[in-house]
Amino acid sequence: MSKPVTISLHLMLVAGMFLLGGAPAARAVEPTPVTPELVAAATKEGSVVWYASEDAQLVAAVAKAFEAKYPGITAQGERNGAERNFQRVSQEYGSNIHAVDVITSSNPGPVLYWKSHDMLARFVPSDVARFPANQRDADGYYATDCLTLAVMGYNTKLVKPDEAPKSYADLLDPKWKGKIVKAHPGYSGTIVTATLAMSKALGWDYIEKLGKQQVMQVQSAIDPPRKLALGERAVMIDGAEASALQGQEQGAPITIVYPTEGTPAVPLNGVLMKEAPHPNAARLFYSFLFSKEAQQIFVQYGFRSVNPDVAEPPTRKPFHDIKLLFTDPAEQEKAGEEIKSRYAQYFGT
């Protein structure tokens, strides 16, 4: 069994643990501010299309805020799992259809693929230039637009605090058989990351044993907190922290658990497509995504921001108090299909 790799967010920002990597840096890309000329050109195009991995409510809120700031430009935000978005773009580009302008992905694999296949535009918004260096591509092709965690949790109406699981190992107890809900790496980029992190920390033998616990299988990482809130399952193993926090704010009986072995940290990266059909609106929207205004919306909906001007709510557990697990993006890109195949072998889906 591999030893878990853990590190605090502060050390990640120093050491660059979220950096996707890739080819050696080309010439530096100068930051581009939002100018009246860019706004005018974007308004003339009239619309922008965004394929997102974040939850639908957040996508709608960010799109609405963009439209309010830039009247005359329609922001079409379409939410889907990172794996589905990758398949969609592959199909569209295979048919010479260039429908999307901006993509945010919870799986680094597609981002690295698009970069290596010359499908991304090099563009660095002014705000991104102020992000920690390891949160933005040295070549200027992508940056971390937000972070989430794949957390455990339980329904407080079904589970007493003193009986609640505190670790992944606890979930193998027979008493949790038929009471766990889990998302699927074949749909969700967050869960590809989480599954790889768990396999590195606990071994695939743990995941095989978990597959025998009659786990309810759902698609997206946003689904387990919802199933938990409805009481359809007592415990979740890898729900999106952002969705769980949203549920808590709405009064759902959810308690988040950060497992003792460590919690998978999942960066979502934003990219600007080279063949964007609305190139100016795309650049304007891409700049907006990383702005303090938009990043505060991400935080409001439970995500974490690396924008230095954005503050976390005081009620939220800070990163430095959480033991985090991270994955190597290059390894994840290469192992993506194997992860899905082994997972299906153990869970029968």
Short mmCIF file of C-alpha atoms in Angstrom, two decimals, residues 173-319:
data_model
loop_
_atom_site.label_atom_id
_atom_site.label_comp_id
_atom_site.label_asym_id
_atom_site.label_seq_id
_atom_site.Cartn_x
_atom_site.Cartn_y
_atom_site.Cartn_z
CA ASP A 173 -17.59 -1.82 8.99
CA PRO A 174 -20.55 -4.16 8.19
CA LYS A 175 -22.92 -1.69 9.86
CA TRP A 176 -22.52 0.66 6.88
CA LYS A 177 -23.39 -1.95 4.28
CA GLY A 178 -26.19 -0.60 2.09
CA LYS A 179 -25.98 2.84 3.73
CA ILE A 180 -23.25 4.56 1.69
CA VAL A 181 -23.58 6.77 -1.39
CA LYS A 182 -20.70 7.43 -3.78
CA ALA A 183 -20.14 9.28 -7.07
CA HIS A 184 -18.63 7.76 -10.24
CA PRO A 185 -15.27 8.50 -11.94
CA GLY A 186 -16.79 7.69 -15.33
CA TYR A 187 -18.81 10.90 -15.06
CA SER A 188 -17.07 13.20 -12.62
CA GLY A 189 -13.55 14.61 -12.90
CA THR A 190 -13.63 15.30 -9.17
CA ILE A 191 -14.15 11.60 -8.55
CA VAL A 192 -11.36 10.60 -10.94
CA THR A 193 -9.08 12.71 -8.75
CA ALA A 194 -10.59 11.39 -5.52
CA THR A 195 -10.40 7.75 -6.65
CA LEU A 196 -6.75 8.08 -7.63
CA ALA A 197 -5.96 9.81 -4.33
CA MET A 198 -7.73 7.07 -2.36
CA SER A 199 -5.98 4.31 -4.30
CA LYS A 200 -2.60 5.92 -3.64
CA ALA A 201 -3.33 6.41 0.05
CA LEU A 202 -5.20 3.18 0.83
CA GLY A 203 -4.50 0.81 -2.05
CA TRP A 204 -6.87 -0.61 -4.64
CA ASP A 205 -7.62 -3.44 -2.25
CA TYR A 206 -9.47 -0.93 -0.09
CA ILE A 207 -11.60 0.21 -3.03
CA GLU A 208 -12.30 -3.44 -3.88
CA LYS A 209 -13.55 -4.03 -0.33
CA LEU A 210 -15.62 -0.85 -0.47
CA GLY A 211 -17.28 -2.15 -3.63
CA LYS A 212 -18.73 -5.01 -1.56
CA GLN A 213 -20.56 -2.63 0.78
CA GLN A 214 -23.64 -2.32 -1.47
CA VAL A 215 -22.82 1.32 -2.21
CA MET A 216 -25.44 3.48 -3.93
CA GLN A 217 -23.80 4.71 -7.13
CA VAL A 218 -24.57 8.21 -8.43
CA GLN A 219 -22.95 10.28 -11.17
CA SER A 220 -21.62 13.67 -10.11
CA ALA A 221 -19.73 14.64 -6.96
CA ILE A 222 -22.58 17.05 -6.25
CA ASP A 223 -25.04 14.15 -5.94
CA PRO A 224 -23.93 12.41 -2.70
CA PRO A 225 -24.71 15.45 -0.49
CA ARG A 226 -28.16 15.61 -2.06
CA LYS A 227 -28.84 11.93 -1.40
CA LEU A 228 -27.60 12.45 2.13
CA ALA A 229 -29.88 15.45 2.66
CA LEU A 230 -32.89 13.45 1.43
CA GLY A 231 -32.07 10.60 3.81
CA GLU A 232 -31.68 8.10 0.97
CA ARG A 233 -28.32 7.10 2.44
CA ALA A 234 -26.83 7.70 5.87
CA VAL A 235 -23.20 8.27 4.80
CA MET A 236 -21.36 9.64 1.77
CA ILE A 237 -17.76 8.90 0.89
CA ASP A 238 -16.78 11.47 -1.74
CA GLY A 239 -19.26 14.32 -2.03
CA ALA A 240 -18.19 17.74 -3.24
CA GLU A 241 -17.46 19.93 -0.23
CA ALA A 242 -19.03 22.89 -2.00
CA SER A 243 -22.36 21.09 -2.38
CA ALA A 244 -22.28 19.85 1.20
CA LEU A 245 -21.64 23.39 2.47
CA GLN A 246 -24.52 24.67 0.35
CA GLY A 247 -26.75 22.00 1.84
CA GLN A 248 -25.78 22.96 5.37
CA GLU A 249 -26.60 26.61 4.68
CA GLN A 250 -30.03 25.54 3.45
CA GLY A 251 -30.67 23.59 6.65
CA ALA A 252 -29.94 20.08 5.38
CA PRO A 253 -29.04 17.58 8.15
CA ILE A 254 -25.46 17.12 6.91
CA THR A 255 -22.22 17.00 8.87
CA ILE A 256 -19.01 17.07 6.84
CA VAL A 257 -16.24 14.66 7.77
CA TYR A 258 -12.64 15.18 6.72
CA PRO A 259 -11.31 11.59 6.97
CA THR A 260 -8.30 10.95 9.14
CA GLU A 261 -6.37 9.41 6.23
CA GLY A 262 -6.69 12.69 4.33
CA THR A 263 -9.17 14.43 2.03
CA PRO A 264 -8.66 14.59 -1.77
CA ALA A 265 -8.10 18.18 -2.94
CA VAL A 266 -9.48 18.93 -6.40
CA PRO A 267 -8.47 22.04 -8.37
CA LEU A 268 -10.73 23.13 -11.22
CA ASN A 269 -8.86 24.76 -14.08
CA GLY A 270 -10.22 27.31 -16.52
CA VAL A 271 -9.15 27.30 -20.18
CA LEU A 272 -9.81 29.52 -23.19
CA MET A 273 -10.30 27.60 -26.42
CA LYS A 274 -8.10 28.56 -29.37
CA GLU A 275 -11.03 28.11 -31.76
CA ALA A 276 -13.47 30.02 -29.56
CA PRO A 277 -16.42 31.17 -31.72
CA HIS A 278 -16.64 34.43 -29.73
CA PRO A 279 -12.95 35.24 -29.13
CA ASN A 280 -13.41 38.67 -27.56
CA ALA A 281 -16.39 37.73 -25.42
CA ALA A 282 -14.44 34.62 -24.43
CA ARG A 283 -11.51 36.72 -23.21
CA LEU A 284 -13.81 39.06 -21.34
CA PHE A 285 -15.68 36.21 -19.67
CA TYR A 286 -12.44 34.35 -18.90
CA SER A 287 -11.11 37.50 -17.22
CA PHE A 288 -14.34 37.82 -15.25
CA LEU A 289 -14.09 34.23 -13.97
CA PHE A 290 -10.87 35.02 -12.09
CA SER A 291 -11.92 38.45 -10.83
CA LYS A 292 -12.60 39.15 -7.17
CA GLU A 293 -16.27 39.69 -8.01
CA ALA A 294 -16.74 36.26 -9.59
CA GLN A 295 -14.42 34.48 -7.17
CA GLN A 296 -16.49 35.74 -4.26
CA ILE A 297 -19.48 34.01 -5.88
CA PHE A 298 -17.47 30.78 -6.05
CA VAL A 299 -16.72 31.07 -2.33
CA GLN A 300 -20.35 31.91 -1.60
CA TYR A 301 -21.31 28.59 -3.20
CA GLY A 302 -18.83 26.61 -1.11
CA PHE A 303 -15.74 26.52 -3.32
CA ARG A 304 -12.25 27.67 -2.37
CA SER A 305 -10.46 30.53 -4.15
CA VAL A 306 -6.78 31.31 -4.68
CA ASN A 307 -7.46 34.94 -5.58
CA PRO A 308 -5.50 36.88 -2.92
CA ASP A 309 -8.31 39.44 -2.58
CA VAL A 310 -10.99 36.89 -1.66
CA ALA A 311 -11.63 35.97 1.97
CA GLU A 312 -13.05 32.67 3.23
CA PRO A 313 -16.07 32.76 5.58
CA PRO A 314 -14.95 32.54 9.21
CA THR A 315 -17.33 29.62 9.78
CA ARG A 316 -15.58 27.43 7.21
CA LYS A 317 -12.89 25.00 8.29
CA PRO A 318 -9.59 26.45 7.02
CA PHE A 319 -7.34 24.45 4.74
#
